XYZ file of C-alpha atoms in Angstrom:
575
model
C 106.520 -60.943 93.376
C 107.070 -58.184 96.433
C 109.682 -59.528 98.563
C 108.466 -60.367 101.828
C 110.652 -59.917 104.710
C 109.635 -61.732 108.455
C 109.975 -58.546 110.895
C 111.001 -59.279 114.572
C 108.714 -56.421 116.359
C 110.986 -56.307 119.295
C 112.782 -53.025 118.231
C 109.636 -51.427 116.603
C 107.729 -49.095 117.972
C 104.535 -51.037 117.329
C 105.626 -53.451 120.172
C 104.107 -50.869 122.504
C 100.630 -51.229 121.311
C 100.704 -55.106 120.421
C 103.145 -57.404 122.133
C 102.957 -59.113 125.535
C 100.140 -59.936 127.760
C 99.893 -56.470 128.844
C 98.575 -55.733 125.463
C 95.693 -58.003 125.375
C 93.247 -54.709 125.436
C 94.832 -53.479 122.969
C 94.653 -56.462 120.749
C 91.264 -57.020 121.316
C 90.563 -53.467 119.287
C 92.444 -55.091 116.546
C 90.701 -58.356 116.510
C 87.358 -56.083 116.471
C 88.597 -54.503 113.652
C 88.887 -58.147 111.700
C 92.565 -58.450 112.084
C 94.097 -62.014 112.914
C 96.762 -62.888 115.083
C 98.785 -63.054 112.220
C 98.231 -59.240 111.030
C 98.845 -58.071 114.711
C 102.251 -60.045 114.807
C 103.628 -57.863 111.499
C 104.625 -54.257 111.471
C 102.140 -51.213 111.278
C 102.081 -49.519 108.632
C 100.093 -46.003 108.763
C 98.764 -45.161 105.372
C 97.679 -41.200 105.604
C 95.855 -39.024 102.810
C 94.208 -35.967 102.631
C 91.009 -37.208 100.729
C 88.347 -35.338 101.231
C 85.196 -33.904 99.129
C 86.779 -30.073 99.401
C 87.908 -30.178 95.862
C 89.397 -32.090 92.952
C 92.954 -32.503 93.790
C 92.086 -34.861 96.850
C 89.013 -36.761 95.668
C 91.333 -39.610 94.371
C 93.616 -40.237 97.302
C 90.619 -42.782 98.909
C 91.131 -45.126 95.796
C 94.751 -44.924 95.661
C 95.110 -45.479 99.488
C 93.712 -48.970 99.114
C 96.415 -49.740 96.352
C 99.027 -48.284 98.872
C 97.481 -50.948 101.553
C 97.878 -53.998 98.793
C 101.784 -52.934 98.435
C 102.092 -52.971 102.363
C 100.086 -56.512 102.555
C 102.151 -58.120 99.596
C 105.442 -57.274 101.171
C 104.662 -58.299 104.875
C 102.993 -55.407 106.638
C 99.754 -54.923 108.179
C 98.456 -51.433 106.856
C 96.417 -49.032 108.905
C 94.558 -46.253 107.014
C 94.050 -42.636 108.318
C 93.087 -39.288 106.938
C 94.178 -35.819 107.844
C 92.991 -32.561 106.892
C 93.341 -30.419 103.990
C 92.307 -26.574 102.825
C 92.242 -26.443 99.105
C 93.912 -23.119 97.982
C 91.615 -22.781 94.882
C 88.281 -22.671 96.821
C 90.070 -20.678 100.027
C 91.575 -18.078 97.661
C 90.408 -14.403 97.671
C 88.472 -14.491 100.977
C 89.261 -15.024 104.616
C 89.296 -18.692 104.301
C 93.031 -18.208 102.740
C 94.036 -17.505 106.356
C 93.714 -21.202 106.628
C 95.520 -22.365 103.981
C 99.422 -22.522 105.526
C 98.080 -23.017 108.774
C 96.833 -26.489 107.236
C 100.429 -27.501 106.736
C 101.139 -27.679 110.761
C 98.048 -29.024 111.220
C 98.581 -31.620 108.930
C 102.229 -32.288 110.112
C 101.039 -32.297 113.459
C 97.759 -34.426 113.211
C 99.995 -37.122 111.373
C 102.516 -36.948 114.489
C 99.983 -37.374 116.904
C 98.281 -40.686 115.110
C 101.278 -42.247 114.412
C 102.953 -41.672 117.963
C 99.272 -42.357 119.644
C 99.175 -45.981 117.450
C 102.928 -46.744 117.145
C 103.151 -47.235 113.914
C 106.244 -48.450 112.337
C 106.170 -47.000 108.944
C 104.299 -43.945 106.921
C 103.047 -43.879 103.371
C 101.409 -40.560 102.722
C 99.456 -39.324 99.799
C 98.387 -35.727 99.311
C 96.961 -33.591 96.721
C 96.265 -29.787 97.427
C 99.235 -27.147 97.647
C 100.069 -27.222 101.533
C 99.347 -31.107 102.176
C 102.312 -32.327 100.343
C 104.901 -30.302 102.645
C 102.796 -31.049 105.487
C 102.954 -34.962 105.049
C 106.539 -34.680 104.220
C 107.522 -33.010 107.480
C 105.823 -35.235 109.636
C 107.736 -37.728 107.596
C 111.024 -36.213 108.939
C 109.707 -35.254 112.073
C 108.948 -39.007 113.010
C 111.989 -40.342 111.327
C 110.147 -43.975 110.451
C 110.888 -45.397 107.432
C 108.570 -43.230 104.835
C 107.113 -43.041 101.215
C 105.188 -40.214 100.022
C 103.163 -40.094 96.748
C 101.315 -37.500 95.176
C 98.049 -37.840 94.284
C 98.533 -36.521 90.365
C 97.644 -33.563 88.724
C 94.433 -32.741 86.981
C 93.727 -32.895 83.085
C 93.939 -29.686 80.931
C 90.584 -28.388 80.243
C 89.779 -27.382 76.520
C 88.060 -24.051 75.570
C 87.551 -23.128 72.483
C 90.407 -24.988 71.007
C 92.965 -24.408 73.445
C 94.433 -25.695 76.816
C 93.234 -23.968 79.857
C 94.050 -24.431 83.754
C 91.881 -22.644 86.835
C 94.776 -19.674 86.296
C 92.781 -18.963 82.765
C 89.637 -18.781 85.048
C 91.112 -16.714 87.717
C 92.731 -14.273 85.101
C 89.361 -14.047 83.159
C 87.485 -12.879 86.619
C 89.691 -9.486 85.862
C 88.874 -9.448 82.070
C 85.159 -9.888 82.713
C 85.213 -6.760 85.572
C 86.418 -4.556 82.256
C 83.692 -5.737 80.119
C 86.107 -7.883 78.285
C 84.119 -10.980 78.253
C 80.787 -11.684 79.087
C 78.739 -13.322 81.639
C 78.077 -16.383 79.212
C 81.962 -16.428 78.116
C 83.016 -16.650 82.003
C 80.497 -19.531 82.499
C 81.406 -21.477 79.411
C 85.187 -21.238 80.544
C 84.606 -22.177 84.130
C 82.499 -25.271 83.314
C 85.373 -26.695 81.132
C 88.406 -25.338 82.467
C 88.859 -28.245 85.645
C 87.505 -31.644 83.934
C 88.835 -34.327 86.198
C 90.038 -35.024 89.400
C 93.739 -34.280 90.307
C 95.570 -30.953 91.346
C 96.156 -27.469 89.706
C 97.533 -28.824 86.039
C 100.451 -25.892 85.620
C 103.255 -25.847 87.707
C 101.947 -24.318 90.519
C 102.579 -25.045 94.271
C 101.187 -28.630 93.983
C 102.956 -29.599 91.270
C 106.210 -27.806 92.441
C 106.172 -29.689 95.742
C 105.381 -33.230 93.881
C 108.722 -32.871 91.759
C 110.385 -31.950 95.254
C 108.988 -35.413 96.409
C 111.322 -37.069 94.005
C 114.174 -34.737 93.600
C 114.731 -35.120 97.297
C 114.096 -38.822 97.332
C 111.288 -39.147 99.327
C 108.870 -40.577 96.281
C 109.467 -43.047 93.880
C 110.957 -41.969 91.076
C 108.324 -40.921 88.041
C 105.684 -41.543 90.357
C 104.896 -37.734 90.802
C 103.890 -37.156 87.035
C 100.606 -39.695 85.981
C 97.590 -37.496 86.029
C 95.351 -38.364 88.970
C 92.473 -40.185 86.670
C 94.999 -42.477 85.069
C 94.685 -46.350 86.533
C 98.440 -46.038 86.496
C 98.465 -44.234 89.646
C 96.925 -47.267 91.478
C 100.212 -49.044 90.253
C 102.149 -46.189 91.702
C 100.448 -46.523 94.688
C 101.130 -50.393 95.235
C 104.767 -49.974 94.741
C 104.664 -47.035 97.252
C 103.223 -49.809 99.801
C 106.052 -52.352 98.831
C 108.766 -49.836 98.909
C 108.043 -48.749 102.332
C 108.306 -52.222 103.494
C 111.753 -52.685 101.691
C 112.769 -49.289 103.935
C 111.547 -50.942 107.098
C 113.638 -54.024 106.234
C 116.718 -51.641 105.177
C 116.115 -49.335 108.305
C 116.265 -46.657 105.596
C 114.788 -43.686 107.351
C 113.753 -39.993 105.788
C 116.652 -38.150 107.818
C 118.908 -40.431 105.677
C 117.213 -38.887 102.695
C 116.515 -35.507 103.355
C 120.204 -34.110 103.706
C 121.418 -30.601 102.873
C 122.494 -32.110 99.320
C 119.266 -33.459 98.471
C 117.383 -29.940 99.861
C 119.747 -28.215 97.127
C 118.696 -30.982 94.757
C 115.215 -30.121 95.311
C 115.602 -26.362 94.952
C 117.357 -26.770 91.719
C 114.404 -28.330 90.560
C 112.089 -25.818 91.581
C 114.147 -23.094 90.173
C 114.472 -25.043 86.735
C 110.940 -25.656 86.444
C 110.074 -21.983 87.078
C 108.132 -23.857 90.014
C 106.118 -21.948 92.619
C 107.680 -19.041 95.261
C 106.169 -21.682 97.808
C 108.953 -23.701 97.294
C 110.940 -21.215 99.354
C 108.583 -21.369 102.412
C 108.457 -25.173 102.373
C 111.926 -26.533 101.658
C 113.372 -24.320 104.939
C 110.318 -26.121 106.895
C 111.693 -29.498 105.755
C 114.924 -28.772 106.458
C 113.811 -27.435 109.897
C 112.307 -31.108 110.901
C 115.634 -32.825 110.187
C 118.062 -30.038 112.275
C 119.201 -28.816 109.000
C 120.064 -24.548 108.708
C 118.906 -24.145 105.179
C 116.844 -20.820 104.798
C 115.284 -18.784 102.434
C 118.844 -16.877 101.759
C 120.048 -20.715 100.682
C 117.156 -21.569 98.843
C 117.699 -18.305 97.161
C 121.437 -18.629 96.007
C 120.647 -22.105 94.689
C 117.758 -20.487 92.752
C 119.958 -17.687 91.117
C 122.615 -20.006 89.863
C 120.301 -22.421 88.526
C 118.778 -22.097 84.375
C 115.502 -22.351 83.701
C 115.082 -25.226 81.478
C 110.958 -26.968 81.989
C 108.630 -24.682 79.786
C 105.683 -25.368 82.079
C 102.480 -22.856 82.642
C 102.016 -20.333 84.200
C 105.229 -18.740 82.564
C 105.608 -21.864 79.732
C 103.276 -23.248 77.463
C 102.765 -26.679 78.965
C 101.214 -28.830 82.029
C 102.080 -31.769 84.253
C 100.416 -34.276 81.806
C 102.668 -33.152 78.792
C 105.884 -33.331 81.168
C 104.495 -36.835 82.407
C 104.086 -37.972 78.566
C 108.035 -36.792 77.578
C 109.642 -38.606 81.121
C 108.366 -36.784 84.108
C 110.134 -35.411 86.671
C 113.502 -38.233 86.097
C 113.405 -36.147 82.627
C 113.994 -32.883 84.734
C 116.459 -34.236 87.101
C 118.548 -36.428 84.167
C 118.867 -32.836 82.700
C 120.647 -31.226 85.935
C 122.734 -34.246 86.722
C 123.739 -34.340 83.024
C 124.377 -30.455 83.365
C 126.601 -30.986 86.841
C 123.835 -29.257 88.808
C 122.333 -32.460 90.645
C 123.964 -34.465 93.590
C 123.964 -37.848 92.262
C 125.023 -39.383 95.561
C 121.831 -38.577 97.367
C 120.080 -42.088 98.722
C 116.517 -41.967 97.808
C 113.291 -44.258 98.688
C 114.508 -46.817 96.184
C 117.220 -47.809 98.438
C 119.509 -46.782 95.586
C 121.294 -43.175 94.821
C 119.709 -40.533 92.593
C 122.383 -41.321 89.706
C 121.522 -44.917 90.101
C 118.025 -44.823 89.624
C 118.889 -42.229 86.547
C 121.282 -45.025 85.054
C 119.002 -46.411 82.681
C 116.910 -42.961 81.902
C 118.294 -41.631 79.034
C 117.932 -38.045 77.671
C 115.165 -37.365 75.221
C 116.237 -34.990 72.889
C 113.319 -35.349 70.716
C 111.001 -33.774 73.273
C 110.199 -29.849 73.408
C 108.831 -29.803 77.088
C 112.278 -29.648 78.871
C 115.816 -28.000 77.357
C 119.197 -29.098 78.430
C 121.235 -27.070 80.576
C 123.401 -26.111 77.976
C 120.361 -24.491 76.041
C 118.427 -23.057 78.708
C 115.009 -20.703 78.190
C 117.073 -18.457 80.523
C 120.298 -18.456 82.255
C 118.709 -17.672 85.655
C 116.102 -19.840 87.541
C 112.592 -18.978 87.388
C 112.087 -17.953 90.989
C 114.978 -15.827 92.367
C 115.439 -14.152 96.179
C 115.819 -10.431 96.865
C 117.134 -8.882 99.970
C 117.534 -4.870 100.718
C 116.505 -2.188 103.211
C 112.585 -2.948 102.354
C 113.417 -6.927 102.816
C 116.292 -7.243 105.518
C 114.923 -10.872 105.691
C 114.458 -11.318 102.050
C 111.949 -11.829 99.917
C 110.996 -14.080 96.981
C 109.786 -13.528 93.321
C 109.320 -15.712 90.113
C 111.400 -14.165 87.232
C 110.098 -17.064 84.737
C 108.579 -15.478 81.488
C 109.320 -11.636 82.805
C 110.803 -9.538 79.762
C 111.865 -7.023 82.452
C 113.552 -7.582 85.742
C 113.724 -4.185 87.042
C 111.105 -1.891 88.588
C 111.168 1.522 90.466
C 107.666 3.430 91.412
C 106.178 4.950 93.875
C 104.084 2.931 96.970
C 100.086 2.684 96.756
C 99.964 0.955 100.223
C 97.349 -1.498 101.042
C 96.744 -2.931 104.969
C 94.945 -6.283 103.415
C 94.352 -8.241 100.236
C 90.716 -6.921 100.278
C 91.317 -3.457 100.184
C 94.044 -4.040 97.007
C 91.864 -5.938 95.544
C 88.525 -3.643 95.451
C 91.044 -0.853 94.171
C 92.374 -3.011 91.409
C 88.551 -3.530 91.079
C 87.638 -0.065 90.360
C 90.800 0.808 88.649
C 92.153 3.026 91.590
C 95.767 2.762 90.479
C 98.363 4.221 88.286
C 100.524 2.382 85.659
C 103.787 2.548 87.098
C 102.745 1.993 90.549
C 104.054 -0.668 93.322
C 100.879 -1.794 95.133
C 102.015 -2.947 98.548
C 99.471 -5.286 100.596
C 101.109 -5.541 103.972
C 99.784 -7.188 107.428
C 99.284 -10.411 105.324
C 102.643 -12.245 106.684
C 102.704 -15.266 109.035
C 101.664 -13.552 112.161
C 100.044 -10.754 110.973
C 97.463 -12.115 108.784
C 97.462 -14.545 110.476
C 98.209 -17.158 108.025
C 99.945 -15.316 105.233
C 97.693 -15.786 102.624
C 98.082 -15.940 98.821
C 97.142 -13.062 96.571
C 95.843 -14.902 92.969
C 92.782 -13.043 92.774
C 94.688 -9.736 92.955
C 97.352 -10.956 90.530
C 94.847 -12.720 88.204
C 92.843 -9.420 87.993
C 95.413 -7.594 86.940
C 96.220 -9.377 84.065
C 92.929 -9.712 83.101
C 92.927 -5.844 83.133
C 96.033 -6.211 80.838
C 98.050 -4.467 83.461
C 100.184 -7.755 84.880
C 103.431 -5.951 83.460
C 102.702 -2.240 84.173
C 102.708 -2.469 87.784
C 104.576 -4.314 90.625
C 103.020 -5.797 93.938
C 104.780 -6.639 96.854
C 103.483 -8.081 99.988
C 104.464 -9.794 103.373
C 101.998 -12.696 102.122
C 102.308 -15.180 99.454
C 101.403 -15.535 95.805
C 100.113 -18.457 94.224
C 102.205 -20.911 91.971
C 99.880 -19.886 89.498
C 100.998 -16.117 89.961
C 102.562 -14.318 87.095
C 104.151 -10.628 86.843
C 106.102 -8.617 88.967
C 105.026 -10.184 92.433
C 107.223 -10.088 95.394
C 106.115 -12.137 98.160
C 107.447 -13.218 101.888
C 108.841 -9.788 102.407
C 110.694 -9.929 106.101
C 110.468 -8.587 108.667
C 106.880 -8.560 108.262
C 104.772 -5.371 109.123
C 102.812 -7.004 112.371
C 106.368 -7.089 113.777
C 107.624 -3.896 112.801
C 109.213 -4.585 109.241
C 109.823 -1.877 107.215
C 107.029 -3.159 104.807
C 104.821 -1.897 107.660
C 106.476 1.752 107.830
C 106.419 2.907 104.255
C 103.526 5.315 102.958
C 102.136 6.103 99.524
C 104.560 7.932 96.979
C 107.724 6.479 98.546
C 109.983 5.056 96.183
C 110.432 1.470 95.947
C 113.247 0.137 93.610
C 113.207 -3.774 92.621
C 116.358 -5.249 90.901
C 115.687 -8.896 90.119
C 119.218 -9.297 88.382
C 120.674 -7.760 91.488
C 118.442 -9.505 94.026
C 117.617 -6.478 95.582
C 114.606 -4.865 96.651
C 114.947 -1.321 98.374
C 113.120 1.936 99.341
C 114.601 5.235 98.890
C 114.174 6.181 102.333
C 116.985 6.652 104.990
C 117.755 4.726 107.921
C 116.934 7.403 110.011
C 113.861 8.047 108.458
C 112.852 4.344 108.658
C 113.877 4.797 112.513
C 111.875 7.959 112.969
C 108.931 6.288 111.596
C 109.173 3.076 113.574
C 109.029 4.950 116.811
C 105.752 5.991 116.338
C 104.448 2.939 114.910
C 101.917 0.556 116.607
C 101.559 -3.042 115.517
C 97.791 -3.615 113.921
C 95.014 -5.148 116.354
C 94.140 -8.805 115.212
C 90.612 -9.562 114.013
C 91.647 -13.055 115.260
C 91.565 -13.303 119.334
C 90.911 -16.776 119.907
C 90.912 -20.159 118.090
C 93.384 -22.137 115.648
C 94.504 -18.553 113.817
C 95.091 -16.930 117.369
C 97.259 -19.859 118.684
C 99.147 -19.928 115.134
C 99.917 -16.344 115.620
C 101.258 -16.865 118.953
C 103.704 -19.459 117.641
C 104.584 -19.051 114.035
C 108.049 -17.796 112.899
C 109.275 -15.843 110.015
C 108.724 -16.549 106.282
C 112.732 -16.615 106.066
C 112.978 -19.787 108.470
C 109.850 -21.413 106.821
C 107.075 -19.811 109.216
C 107.659 -22.907 111.527
C 105.856 -23.206 114.606
C 108.132 -25.347 116.852
C 112.284 -25.679 117.981
C 112.738 -28.202 115.074
C 115.004 -31.503 114.521
C 117.928 -29.413 116.304
C 116.175 -29.128 119.459
C 115.240 -32.605 119.776
C 116.066 -34.837 123.189
C 114.368 -37.768 121.134
C 113.158 -38.905 117.630
C 109.832 -41.060 117.784
C 111.278 -43.801 115.632
C 113.894 -44.782 118.283
C 110.995 -45.149 121.089
């Protein structure tokens, strides 16, 4: 049975919309929706989902929201469901639609903030599936600072193709194989029909599952809630428990900024690194920190990445998917390994009201499983994702090294001013082994929107050239990307960064062991080129993408669009 607390609304935000004679018109709206006077007298809990029919990532969230509402009601609250947008990367990938993806993170956070502010909700439960919707909802929770619980909608089940497990990554790479005649039209169609067999987000340790792991590691989600696949009825139980948990947080007055601290951000970065997670973690963790007014940028994340061993054997670099991890214990198993290895802050508070160490006290290490190794026996001693810095990236860059045999690369640049130009060159095999393909003007401002480049990298792998060339960009790479692919290069080309000044044939030197990314040009030569450089005119001169380009900051700081928690005069939760 859920514990029911009787709340006094005199100090809750919802008093502004429900209490006193002046609010009679407001209450009439609630009576119109079937609420009783008793319902109106209870705390109002926003239940926000990113449900839509855009992709399987979100399709189960509407059902899960009903279970959250049951949990809220059982524990003495009145749930109020609403939805916000998502842009699904798998659908947006490879065309101009991908420019909307990162922008959607800000729209999700902003629209959730506006809904909660406008209707004076007292607490929040958020359910998300697609890549940017996870950090977007968590950012809103930290920004609003009302008691909040996050829940991942769950991953997709693995597909089966000719006797082996497959994910959507295999389909993207099959496009490259098809382009060079390695597989037939019929082979490609057979694969695309079976790769995604259920509801849920992409199954490997791509961005959605990476940020789902972050939600537990940072303390905003119930321990164990991220692992269960989306189609399983057990997700409804997690949803109901999340609804109950938010009411307990409201009673105990534990808020997101009590949970999201410098230590918990470091914990989250550890989990990203040790699981070979998405490079996008280095973009979203600084953005979450920014909402709390905590200084924690790409370089801070990269330092933790470098000192964290790679221990979770997950796709795209490894063998297993999220379902396999869930079967052996889920994210708590990874956290248990890190805690036992002395790499986790166990004293961080979580949405259970307990610390991480307390949550894990009754969760033993499971030596019989093969998905996660102990820290003492890692897959590799360095984290699956590392940061780079140098003359080509003064503000830093990021690369996933999980699964790479060689961590150094030196070669001549082949420059492209858009993803489409590079993709055409790859499809037509207009590149040479040993080259460094440079895709620029795809940064937060220059894109605008900092597109992911999975189509290009997958095509290279499909052609058998994933290890023959390197690729760098001021844009992003998908969590499903593999190979020597460096993203988030800053400053970006649109603001005059060195990546916008290099020319075909310039020698680029990448050393992931040393953490450097350099171009063999003198500072005097770079300065001379910068004097002749002009920013590229944008195709987007109106609308949301134009507006985003005017306000977005650098990838180094999380590509954020407002001053953040450090500049706040007041916090919504304190109204």
